Amino acid sequence: PGSRELVGEGGERQPFDVVFSVLHGPFGEDGTIQGLLEMAGIPYVGAGVLGSALGMDKAMQKVVFQAAGLFVAPHVVVHEREWQEDPESVEARASDLGYPVFVKPAALGSSVGITKVHEAHHLARAMEEAFRYGRKALVERSMEGAREIELSVLGNDDPVASVAGEVIPKGHEFYDYEAKYTDESGAQLVIPADIPPETLEEAQRIAVAAFRSVDCAGMARVDLFLMRDGDLLVNEINTIPGFTQISMYPKLWEASGLPYRDLVDRLVQLAVERHRAEGRRGRPLESG
């Protein structure tokens, strides 16, 4: 603990200043690696332990969003034991949502394990797929006809939101893993999204509110549903969004006037600022 050195391939130690994690999924963005960095006293880019954990758990983040006055899609949370012991009750709750529904692992990312279910007799297979990845699943009403709007958020105590972008799946029923990572023409990214100025302003307000509600820091991408009647619902927050030069997060900031290199510099600055601010606080449980 307290060491700021990396061990190279030859066993030599090399000093470093800050960690910029681009690890996705469990053990990368769920608070575990963040907790390790906290214990080691190492500054790092992005959300802390709590924000990372809430950002990974889709079920818990919806609870927090609703407590903050934000709207989310109708959904139910299902634990694996509940499904095993009383599947009829789960099927009834899913039917109450109205088909089609999405069945998702509650704590995963990149659309892994997600199934769109059109009819009740296909629910069981979707539930078993979701439970391959965890003990808790989310069954969520499909927001048919809604537009998928995404915004990037940047900052610590005073976060700001970028312009909005829109994801339009091409040749896929939804923005699944293949559309995101293996099919180059699997989706069209429209930046900036073609939405009215007042809708953009409200989307930015909601994105910042979602960011703050989960105690996020540094960066996050907030995904919204824009309904036909103009209402905006929060789909989810991603605390370690894709960060290649063609990923939505940096592209939205570039469209907002912040180039990739400057964005990286700003995120490193935010990490150092947050670490210094936390370093001024006492550590009452430390032993000498």
PDB file of C-alpha atoms in Angstrom:
ATOM      1  CA  PRO A   1       0.000   0.000   0.000  1.00  0.00           C
ATOM      2  CA  GLY A   2       1.169   3.493  -0.884  1.00  0.00           C
ATOM      3  CA  SER A   3       3.501   2.241  -3.652  1.00  0.00           C
ATOM      4  CA  ARG A   4       3.328   4.057  -6.982  1.00  0.00           C
ATOM      5  CA  GLU A   5       5.448   1.730  -9.058  1.00  0.00           C
ATOM      6  CA  LEU A   6       4.764  -0.720 -11.862  1.00  0.00           C
ATOM      7  CA  VAL A   7       6.741  -3.940 -12.187  1.00  0.00           C
ATOM      8  CA  GLY A   8       7.993  -4.328 -15.757  1.00  0.00           C
ATOM      9  CA  GLU A   9       8.528  -7.551 -17.709  1.00  0.00           C
ATOM     10  CA  GLY A  10      12.110  -7.801 -16.450  1.00  0.00           C
ATOM     11  CA  GLY A  11      11.074  -7.314 -12.851  1.00  0.00           C
ATOM     12  CA  GLU A  12      12.260  -3.704 -12.717  1.00  0.00           C
ATOM     13  CA  ARG A  13      10.086  -1.132 -10.968  1.00  0.00           C
ATOM     14  CA  GLN A  14       8.920   1.922 -12.887  1.00  0.00           C
ATOM     15  CA  PRO A  15       7.292   4.968 -11.266  1.00  0.00           C
ATOM     16  CA  PHE A  16       3.887   6.185 -12.426  1.00  0.00           C
ATOM     17  CA  ASP A  17       1.514   8.997 -11.497  1.00  0.00           C
ATOM     18  CA  VAL A  18      -2.060   7.955 -12.268  1.00  0.00           C
ATOM     19  CA  VAL A  19      -4.008   4.915 -13.492  1.00  0.00           C
ATOM     20  CA  PHE A  20      -6.310   5.318 -16.480  1.00  0.00           C
ATOM     21  CA  SER A  21      -8.423   2.169 -16.444  1.00  0.00           C
ATOM     22  CA  VAL A  22     -10.181   1.010 -19.594  1.00  0.00           C
ATOM     23  CA  LEU A  23     -11.172  -2.336 -18.082  1.00  0.00           C
ATOM     24  CA  HIS A  24     -14.776  -3.311 -18.735  1.00  0.00           C
ATOM     25  CA  GLY A  25     -17.117  -5.621 -16.863  1.00  0.00           C
ATOM     26  CA  PRO A  26     -16.655  -7.441 -13.537  1.00  0.00           C
ATOM     27  CA  PHE A  27     -13.388  -6.677 -11.696  1.00  0.00           C
ATOM     28  CA  GLY A  28     -12.768  -3.753 -14.066  1.00  0.00           C
ATOM     29  CA  GLU A  29     -15.558  -1.248 -13.564  1.00  0.00           C
ATOM     30  CA  ASP A  30     -17.558  -2.682 -10.660  1.00  0.00           C
ATOM     31  CA  GLY A  31     -15.553  -1.098  -7.851  1.00  0.00           C
ATOM     32  CA  THR A  32     -13.122  -3.932  -7.175  1.00  0.00           C
ATOM     33  CA  ILE A  33     -10.055  -2.557  -8.975  1.00  0.00           C
ATOM     34  CA  GLN A  34     -11.053   0.903  -7.757  1.00  0.00           C
ATOM     35  CA  GLY A  35     -10.986  -0.374  -4.185  1.00  0.00           C
ATOM     36  CA  LEU A  36      -7.536  -1.850  -4.738  1.00  0.00           C
ATOM     37  CA  LEU A  37      -6.257   1.480  -6.063  1.00  0.00           C
ATOM     38  CA  GLU A  38      -7.815   3.270  -3.087  1.00  0.00           C
ATOM     39  CA  MET A  39      -6.020   0.942  -0.663  1.00  0.00           C
ATOM     40  CA  ALA A  40      -2.738   1.491  -2.510  1.00  0.00           C
ATOM     41  CA  GLY A  41      -3.177   5.270  -2.433  1.00  0.00           C
ATOM     42  CA  ILE A  42      -2.993   5.563  -6.218  1.00  0.00           C
ATOM     43  CA  PRO A  43      -4.949   8.231  -8.134  1.00  0.00           C
ATOM     44  CA  TYR A  44      -7.107   6.875 -10.929  1.00  0.00           C
ATOM     45  CA  VAL A  45      -9.455   8.156 -13.615  1.00  0.00           C
ATOM     46  CA  GLY A  46     -13.178   7.686 -13.164  1.00  0.00           C
ATOM     47  CA  ALA A  47     -15.701   6.776 -10.512  1.00  0.00           C
ATOM     48  CA  GLY A  48     -14.807   5.547  -7.047  1.00  0.00           C
ATOM     49  CA  VAL A  49     -15.901   2.322  -5.387  1.00  0.00           C
ATOM     50  CA  LEU A  50     -19.538   3.279  -4.793  1.00  0.00           C
ATOM     51  CA  GLY A  51     -20.113   4.962  -8.153  1.00  0.00           C
ATOM     52  CA  SER A  52     -18.485   2.070  -9.979  1.00  0.00           C
ATOM     53  CA  ALA A  53     -20.539  -0.551  -8.130  1.00  0.00           C
ATOM     54  CA  LEU A  54     -23.808   1.278  -8.787  1.00  0.00           C
ATOM     55  CA  GLY A  55     -22.812   1.868 -12.396  1.00  0.00           C
ATOM     56  CA  MET A  56     -22.340  -1.855 -12.904  1.00  0.00           C
ATOM     57  CA  ASP A  57     -25.544  -2.995 -11.190  1.00  0.00           C
ATOM     58  CA  LYS A  58     -28.441  -2.030 -13.472  1.00  0.00           C
ATOM     59  CA  ALA A  59     -31.038  -2.957 -10.864  1.00  0.00           C
ATOM     60  CA  MET A  60     -29.554  -0.855  -8.074  1.00  0.00           C
ATOM     61  CA  GLN A  61     -28.850   2.148 -10.260  1.00  0.00           C
ATOM     62  CA  LYS A  62     -32.527   2.273 -11.221  1.00  0.00           C
ATOM     63  CA  VAL A  63     -33.436   2.480  -7.538  1.00  0.00           C
ATOM     64  CA  VAL A  64     -31.039   5.394  -7.133  1.00  0.00           C
ATOM     65  CA  PHE A  65     -32.240   7.121 -10.320  1.00  0.00           C
ATOM     66  CA  GLN A  66     -35.847   6.937  -9.165  1.00  0.00           C
ATOM     67  CA  ALA A  67     -34.903   8.268  -5.728  1.00  0.00           C
ATOM     68  CA  ALA A  68     -33.320  11.233  -7.526  1.00  0.00           C
ATOM     69  CA  GLY A  69     -36.582  11.919  -9.357  1.00  0.00           C
ATOM     70  CA  LEU A  70     -35.494  10.475 -12.704  1.00  0.00           C
ATOM     71  CA  PHE A  71     -37.735   8.264 -14.827  1.00  0.00           C
ATOM     72  CA  VAL A  72     -36.727   4.742 -15.888  1.00  0.00           C
ATOM     73  CA  ALA A  73     -38.365   2.040 -17.976  1.00  0.00           C
ATOM     74  CA  PRO A  74     -40.875  -0.275 -16.232  1.00  0.00           C
ATOM     75  CA  HIS A  75     -38.985  -3.313 -14.985  1.00  0.00           C
ATOM     76  CA  VAL A  76     -38.774  -6.099 -12.417  1.00  0.00           C
ATOM     77  CA  VAL A  77     -35.729  -7.581 -10.688  1.00  0.00           C
ATOM     78  CA  VAL A  78     -35.534 -11.363 -10.463  1.00  0.00           C
ATOM     79  CA  HIS A  79     -33.154 -13.381  -8.292  1.00  0.00           C
ATOM     80  CA  GLU A  80     -32.067 -16.793  -9.498  1.00  0.00           C
ATOM     81  CA  ARG A  81     -33.564 -18.609  -6.489  1.00  0.00           C
ATOM     82  CA  GLU A  82     -36.897 -16.891  -7.090  1.00  0.00           C
ATOM     83  CA  TRP A  83     -36.883 -18.097 -10.693  1.00  0.00           C
ATOM     84  CA  GLN A  84     -36.000 -21.655  -9.652  1.00  0.00           C
ATOM     85  CA  GLU A  85     -38.641 -21.853  -6.909  1.00  0.00           C
ATOM     86  CA  ASP A  86     -41.546 -19.933  -8.446  1.00  0.00           C
ATOM     87  CA  PRO A  87     -41.137 -19.363 -12.194  1.00  0.00           C
ATOM     88  CA  GLU A  88     -44.902 -18.860 -12.622  1.00  0.00           C
ATOM     89  CA  SER A  89     -44.768 -15.752 -10.432  1.00  0.00           C
ATOM     90  CA  VAL A  90     -41.884 -14.350 -12.472  1.00  0.00           C
ATOM     91  CA  GLU A  91     -43.729 -15.101 -15.702  1.00  0.00           C
ATOM     92  CA  ALA A  92     -46.781 -13.250 -14.383  1.00  0.00           C
ATOM     93  CA  ARG A  93     -44.712 -10.203 -13.439  1.00  0.00           C
ATOM     94  CA  ALA A  94     -43.076 -10.182 -16.854  1.00  0.00           C
ATOM     95  CA  SER A  95     -46.485 -10.393 -18.541  1.00  0.00           C
ATOM     96  CA  ASP A  96     -47.652  -7.428 -16.474  1.00  0.00           C
ATOM     97  CA  LEU A  97     -44.871  -5.369 -18.078  1.00  0.00           C
ATOM     98  CA  GLY A  98     -46.174  -6.235 -21.536  1.00  0.00           C
ATOM     99  CA  TYR A  99     -44.201  -7.955 -24.284  1.00  0.00           C
ATOM    100  CA  PRO A 100     -41.705  -7.515 -25.799  1.00  0.00           C
ATOM    101  CA  VAL A 101     -39.298  -7.312 -22.862  1.00  0.00           C
ATOM    102  CA  PHE A 102     -35.541  -7.354 -22.502  1.00  0.00           C
ATOM    103  CA  VAL A 103     -33.977  -9.850 -20.104  1.00  0.00           C
ATOM    104  CA  LYS A 104     -30.532  -8.823 -18.883  1.00  0.00           C
ATOM    105  CA  PRO A 105     -27.928  -9.878 -16.345  1.00  0.00           C
ATOM    106  CA  ALA A 106     -28.186  -7.181 -13.682  1.00  0.00           C
ATOM    107  CA  ALA A 107     -24.435  -6.678 -13.345  1.00  0.00           C
ATOM    108  CA  LEU A 108     -22.700  -6.980 -16.683  1.00  0.00           C
ATOM    109  CA  GLY A 109     -22.011  -4.820 -19.726  1.00  0.00           C
ATOM    110  CA  SER A 110     -21.453  -4.697 -23.494  1.00  0.00           C
ATOM    111  CA  SER A 111     -24.929  -6.235 -24.034  1.00  0.00           C
ATOM    112  CA  VAL A 112     -23.610  -9.680 -23.057  1.00  0.00           C
ATOM    113  CA  GLY A 113     -26.363 -12.094 -21.993  1.00  0.00           C
ATOM    114  CA  ILE A 114     -29.213  -9.833 -23.151  1.00  0.00           C
ATOM    115  CA  THR A 115     -32.226 -11.314 -24.929  1.00  0.00           C
ATOM    116  CA  LYS A 116     -35.216  -9.569 -26.461  1.00  0.00           C
ATOM    117  CA  VAL A 117     -38.279 -11.679 -25.687  1.00  0.00           C
ATOM    118  CA  HIS A 118     -41.391 -11.250 -27.841  1.00  0.00           C
ATOM    119  CA  GLU A 119     -43.601 -13.964 -26.369  1.00  0.00           C
ATOM    120  CA  ALA A 120     -44.063 -15.524 -22.936  1.00  0.00           C
ATOM    121  CA  HIS A 121     -42.996 -19.025 -23.973  1.00  0.00           C
ATOM    122  CA  HIS A 122     -39.500 -17.699 -24.822  1.00  0.00           C
ATOM    123  CA  LEU A 123     -38.967 -16.167 -21.373  1.00  0.00           C
ATOM    124  CA  ALA A 124     -37.461 -19.261 -19.735  1.00  0.00           C
ATOM    125  CA  ARG A 125     -34.619 -19.526 -22.215  1.00  0.00           C
ATOM    126  CA  ALA A 126     -33.830 -15.821 -21.791  1.00  0.00           C
ATOM    127  CA  MET A 127     -33.817 -16.106 -17.999  1.00  0.00           C
ATOM    128  CA  GLU A 128     -31.428 -19.040 -18.075  1.00  0.00           C
ATOM    129  CA  GLU A 129     -29.123 -17.080 -20.394  1.00  0.00           C
ATOM    130  CA  ALA A 130     -29.098 -14.111 -18.022  1.00  0.00           C
ATOM    131  CA  PHE A 131     -28.374 -16.318 -15.008  1.00  0.00           C
ATOM    132  CA  ARG A 132     -25.276 -17.685 -16.733  1.00  0.00           C
ATOM    133  CA  TYR A 133     -23.636 -14.394 -15.751  1.00  0.00           C
ATOM    134  CA  GLY A 134     -24.956 -13.700 -12.269  1.00  0.00           C
ATOM    135  CA  ARG A 135     -27.579 -14.433  -9.637  1.00  0.00           C
ATOM    136  CA  LYS A 136     -29.736 -11.412 -10.426  1.00  0.00           C
ATOM    137  CA  ALA A 137     -31.550 -10.536 -13.647  1.00  0.00           C
ATOM    138  CA  LEU A 138     -33.499  -7.546 -14.898  1.00  0.00           C
ATOM    139  CA  VAL A 139     -36.677  -7.897 -16.943  1.00  0.00           C
ATOM    140  CA  GLU A 140     -37.463  -4.588 -18.607  1.00  0.00           C
ATOM    141  CA  ARG A 141     -40.237  -3.451 -20.918  1.00  0.00           C
ATOM    142  CA  SER A 142     -38.961  -2.747 -24.415  1.00  0.00           C
ATOM    143  CA  MET A 143     -39.313   0.943 -25.193  1.00  0.00           C
ATOM    144  CA  GLU A 144     -40.724   0.359 -28.670  1.00  0.00           C
ATOM    145  CA  GLY A 145     -40.402   3.383 -30.917  1.00  0.00           C
ATOM    146  CA  ALA A 146     -38.044   5.221 -28.573  1.00  0.00           C
ATOM    147  CA  ARG A 147     -34.819   6.790 -29.838  1.00  0.00           C
ATOM    148  CA  GLU A 148     -31.552   5.850 -28.105  1.00  0.00           C
ATOM    149  CA  ILE A 149     -29.807   9.061 -27.061  1.00  0.00           C
ATOM    150  CA  GLU A 150     -26.384   9.153 -25.391  1.00  0.00           C
ATOM    151  CA  LEU A 151     -24.461  11.933 -23.653  1.00  0.00           C
ATOM    152  CA  SER A 152     -20.967  12.120 -22.212  1.00  0.00           C
ATOM    153  CA  VAL A 153     -20.457  13.626 -18.759  1.00  0.00           C
ATOM    154  CA  LEU A 154     -17.156  15.048 -17.517  1.00  0.00           C
ATOM    155  CA  GLY A 155     -16.142  16.414 -14.110  1.00  0.00           C
ATOM    156  CA  ASN A 156     -16.018  15.781 -10.378  1.00  0.00           C
ATOM    157  CA  ASP A 157     -18.018  18.132  -8.168  1.00  0.00           C
ATOM    158  CA  ASP A 158     -19.224  20.306 -11.062  1.00  0.00           C
ATOM    159  CA  PRO A 159     -19.854  17.893 -13.963  1.00  0.00           C
ATOM    160  CA  VAL A 160     -20.975  19.006 -17.413  1.00  0.00           C
ATOM    161  CA  ALA A 161     -22.648  17.129 -20.257  1.00  0.00           C
ATOM    162  CA  SER A 162     -21.699  17.034 -23.923  1.00  0.00           C
ATOM    163  CA  VAL A 163     -23.906  17.378 -26.953  1.00  0.00           C
ATOM    164  CA  ALA A 164     -26.144  14.366 -27.534  1.00  0.00           C
ATOM    165  CA  GLY A 165     -25.613  11.540 -29.978  1.00  0.00           C
ATOM    166  CA  GLU A 166     -28.054   8.974 -31.299  1.00  0.00           C
ATOM    167  CA  VAL A 167     -27.507   5.248 -31.832  1.00  0.00           C
ATOM    168  CA  ILE A 168     -29.491   3.724 -34.703  1.00  0.00           C
ATOM    169  CA  PRO A 169     -29.052  -0.084 -35.000  1.00  0.00           C
ATOM    170  CA  LYS A 170     -28.628  -1.323 -38.581  1.00  0.00           C
ATOM    171  CA  GLY A 171     -29.510  -4.924 -39.368  1.00  0.00           C
ATOM    172  CA  HIS A 172     -29.914  -5.758 -35.678  1.00  0.00           C
ATOM    173  CA  GLU A 173     -33.072  -5.783 -33.603  1.00  0.00           C
ATOM    174  CA  PHE A 174     -31.265  -3.841 -30.883  1.00  0.00           C
ATOM    175  CA  TYR A 175     -27.771  -2.531 -30.114  1.00  0.00           C
ATOM    176  CA  ASP A 176     -26.372  -5.936 -29.162  1.00  0.00           C
ATOM    177  CA  TYR A 177     -22.803  -7.179 -28.676  1.00  0.00           C
ATOM    178  CA  GLU A 178     -22.324  -7.936 -32.369  1.00  0.00           C
ATOM    179  CA  ALA A 179     -23.559  -4.497 -33.415  1.00  0.00           C
ATOM    180  CA  LYS A 180     -21.207  -2.859 -30.913  1.00  0.00           C
ATOM    181  CA  TYR A 181     -18.028  -4.821 -31.503  1.00  0.00           C
ATOM    182  CA  THR A 182     -17.975  -7.177 -34.492  1.00  0.00           C
ATOM    183  CA  ASP A 183     -20.255  -5.718 -37.176  1.00  0.00           C
ATOM    184  CA  GLU A 184     -18.703  -2.524 -38.558  1.00  0.00           C
ATOM    185  CA  SER A 185     -22.046  -1.514 -40.079  1.00  0.00           C
ATOM    186  CA  GLY A 186     -24.110  -2.734 -37.124  1.00  0.00           C
ATOM    187  CA  ALA A 187     -25.135   0.735 -36.016  1.00  0.00           C
ATOM    188  CA  GLN A 188     -25.163   4.334 -37.168  1.00  0.00           C
ATOM    189  CA  LEU A 189     -23.871   6.919 -34.703  1.00  0.00           C
ATOM    190  CA  VAL A 190     -25.442  10.306 -35.365  1.00  0.00           C
ATOM    191  CA  ILE A 191     -23.482  13.160 -33.750  1.00  0.00           C
ATOM    192  CA  PRO A 192     -24.969  15.541 -32.871  1.00  0.00           C
ATOM    193  CA  ALA A 193     -28.410  13.970 -32.532  1.00  0.00           C
ATOM    194  CA  ASP A 194     -31.179  15.688 -34.466  1.00  0.00           C
ATOM    195  CA  ILE A 195     -33.228  16.870 -31.495  1.00  0.00           C
ATOM    196  CA  PRO A 196     -34.713  20.266 -30.556  1.00  0.00           C
ATOM    197  CA  PRO A 197     -32.567  22.602 -28.403  1.00  0.00           C
ATOM    198  CA  GLU A 198     -34.968  22.328 -25.467  1.00  0.00           C
ATOM    199  CA  THR A 199     -34.776  18.524 -25.616  1.00  0.00           C
ATOM    200  CA  LEU A 200     -30.977  18.681 -25.628  1.00  0.00           C
ATOM    201  CA  GLU A 201     -31.004  20.996 -22.617  1.00  0.00           C
ATOM    202  CA  GLU A 202     -33.278  18.626 -20.691  1.00  0.00           C
ATOM    203  CA  ALA A 203     -31.182  15.603 -21.730  1.00  0.00           C
ATOM    204  CA  GLN A 204     -28.043  17.336 -20.435  1.00  0.00           C
ATOM    205  CA  ARG A 205     -29.767  18.146 -17.147  1.00  0.00           C
ATOM    206  CA  ILE A 206     -30.867  14.532 -16.720  1.00  0.00           C
ATOM    207  CA  ALA A 207     -27.423  13.173 -17.642  1.00  0.00           C
ATOM    208  CA  VAL A 208     -25.722  15.322 -14.998  1.00  0.00           C
ATOM    209  CA  ALA A 209     -28.398  14.393 -12.430  1.00  0.00           C
ATOM    210  CA  ALA A 210     -27.867  10.694 -13.151  1.00  0.00           C
ATOM    211  CA  PHE A 211     -24.084  11.148 -12.850  1.00  0.00           C
ATOM    212  CA  ARG A 212     -24.427  12.835  -9.480  1.00  0.00           C
ATOM    213  CA  SER A 213     -27.046  10.428  -8.159  1.00  0.00           C
ATOM    214  CA  VAL A 214     -24.692   7.437  -8.284  1.00  0.00           C
ATOM    215  CA  ASP A 215     -21.771   9.451  -6.848  1.00  0.00           C
ATOM    216  CA  CYS A 216     -19.831   9.278 -10.107  1.00  0.00           C
ATOM    217  CA  ALA A 217     -16.574  11.107 -10.806  1.00  0.00           C
ATOM    218  CA  GLY A 218     -14.374  11.876 -13.780  1.00  0.00           C
ATOM    219  CA  MET A 219     -16.335  10.439 -16.664  1.00  0.00           C
ATOM    220  CA  ALA A 220     -19.441   8.515 -17.623  1.00  0.00           C
ATOM    221  CA  ARG A 221     -21.726   7.998 -20.571  1.00  0.00           C
ATOM    222  CA  VAL A 222     -25.428   8.285 -19.809  1.00  0.00           C
ATOM    223  CA  ASP A 223     -27.880   6.505 -22.114  1.00  0.00           C
ATOM    224  CA  LEU A 224     -31.428   7.819 -22.432  1.00  0.00           C
ATOM    225  CA  PHE A 225     -34.633   6.851 -24.203  1.00  0.00           C
ATOM    226  CA  LEU A 226     -36.363   9.676 -26.066  1.00  0.00           C
ATOM    227  CA  MET A 227     -40.012   8.692 -26.252  1.00  0.00           C
ATOM    228  CA  ARG A 228     -42.387   9.650 -29.048  1.00  0.00           C
ATOM    229  CA  ASP A 229     -44.150  12.122 -26.753  1.00  0.00           C
ATOM    230  CA  GLY A 230     -40.840  13.856 -25.976  1.00  0.00           C
ATOM    231  CA  ASP A 231     -40.327  12.371 -22.506  1.00  0.00           C
ATOM    232  CA  LEU A 232     -36.799  11.273 -21.558  1.00  0.00           C
ATOM    233  CA  LEU A 233     -36.096   8.122 -19.543  1.00  0.00           C
ATOM    234  CA  VAL A 234     -32.723   7.033 -18.171  1.00  0.00           C
ATOM    235  CA  ASN A 235     -31.653   3.683 -19.557  1.00  0.00           C
ATOM    236  CA  GLU A 236     -28.299   3.315 -17.782  1.00  0.00           C
ATOM    237  CA  ILE A 237     -24.992   4.917 -16.876  1.00  0.00           C
ATOM    238  CA  ASN A 238     -21.645   3.544 -18.005  1.00  0.00           C
ATOM    239  CA  THR A 239     -18.796   4.623 -15.726  1.00  0.00           C
ATOM    240  CA  ILE A 240     -16.025   3.315 -18.019  1.00  0.00           C
ATOM    241  CA  PRO A 241     -17.342   3.925 -21.522  1.00  0.00           C
ATOM    242  CA  GLY A 242     -15.526   2.835 -24.658  1.00  0.00           C
ATOM    243  CA  PHE A 243     -12.544   5.125 -25.157  1.00  0.00           C
ATOM    244  CA  THR A 244     -11.133   4.469 -28.603  1.00  0.00           C
ATOM    245  CA  GLN A 245     -11.048   7.438 -30.970  1.00  0.00           C
ATOM    246  CA  ILE A 246     -14.187   6.085 -32.685  1.00  0.00           C
ATOM    247  CA  SER A 247     -16.100   5.454 -29.447  1.00  0.00           C
ATOM    248  CA  MET A 248     -19.159   7.516 -28.566  1.00  0.00           C
ATOM    249  CA  TYR A 249     -17.735   9.070 -25.393  1.00  0.00           C
ATOM    250  CA  PRO A 250     -14.733  10.886 -26.952  1.00  0.00           C
ATOM    251  CA  LYS A 251     -16.594  11.573 -30.210  1.00  0.00           C
ATOM    252  CA  LEU A 252     -19.324  13.422 -28.296  1.00  0.00           C
ATOM    253  CA  TRP A 253     -16.721  15.564 -26.564  1.00  0.00           C
ATOM    254  CA  GLU A 254     -14.938  16.235 -29.833  1.00  0.00           C
ATOM    255  CA  ALA A 255     -18.269  17.427 -31.270  1.00  0.00           C
ATOM    256  CA  SER A 256     -18.603  19.620 -28.154  1.00  0.00           C
ATOM    257  CA  GLY A 257     -15.227  21.285 -28.817  1.00  0.00           C
ATOM    258  CA  LEU A 258     -12.944  19.125 -26.648  1.00  0.00           C
ATOM    259  CA  PRO A 259     -10.462  17.081 -28.770  1.00  0.00           C
ATOM    260  CA  TYR A 260      -9.358  13.577 -27.789  1.00  0.00           C
ATOM    261  CA  ARG A 261      -5.920  14.582 -26.475  1.00  0.00           C
ATOM    262  CA  ASP A 262      -7.338  17.429 -24.395  1.00  0.00           C
ATOM    263  CA  LEU A 263     -10.055  15.126 -23.056  1.00  0.00           C
ATOM    264  CA  VAL A 264      -7.437  12.639 -21.841  1.00  0.00           C
ATOM    265  CA  ASP A 265      -5.466  15.467 -20.205  1.00  0.00           C
ATOM    266  CA  ARG A 266      -8.583  16.766 -18.464  1.00  0.00           C
ATOM    267  CA  LEU A 267      -9.500  13.327 -17.124  1.00  0.00           C
ATOM    268  CA  VAL A 268      -6.012  12.855 -15.704  1.00  0.00           C
ATOM    269  CA  GLN A 269      -6.261  16.279 -14.056  1.00  0.00           C
ATOM    270  CA  LEU A 270      -9.623  15.346 -12.539  1.00  0.00           C
ATOM    271  CA  ALA A 271      -8.157  12.108 -11.171  1.00  0.00           C
ATOM    272  CA  VAL A 272      -5.264  13.953  -9.519  1.00  0.00           C
ATOM    273  CA  GLU A 273      -7.546  16.675  -8.144  1.00  0.00           C
ATOM    274  CA  ARG A 274      -9.876  14.104  -6.598  1.00  0.00           C
ATOM    275  CA  HIS A 275      -6.996  12.132  -5.118  1.00  0.00           C
ATOM    276  CA  ARG A 276      -5.488  15.245  -3.549  1.00  0.00           C
ATOM    277  CA  ALA A 277      -8.834  16.298  -2.111  1.00  0.00           C
ATOM    278  CA  GLU A 278      -9.340  12.860  -0.562  1.00  0.00           C
ATOM    279  CA  GLY A 279      -5.751  12.848   0.709  1.00  0.00           C
ATOM    280  CA  ARG A 280      -6.505  15.840   2.907  1.00  0.00           C
ATOM    281  CA  ARG A 281      -8.990  13.779   4.861  1.00  0.00           C
ATOM    282  CA  GLY A 282      -8.011  11.597   7.805  1.00  0.00           C
ATOM    283  CA  ARG A 283      -7.810   7.809   7.661  1.00  0.00           C
ATOM    284  CA  PRO A 284      -9.097   6.838  11.130  1.00  0.00           C
ATOM    285  CA  LEU A 285      -8.795   3.081  10.575  1.00  0.00           C
ATOM    286  CA  GLU A 286      -5.158   3.075   9.511  1.00  0.00           C
ATOM    287  CA  SER A 287      -2.783   1.234  11.828  1.00  0.00           C
ATOM    288  CA  GLY A 288       0.749   2.335  12.427  1.00  0.00           C
TER     289      GLY A 288
END
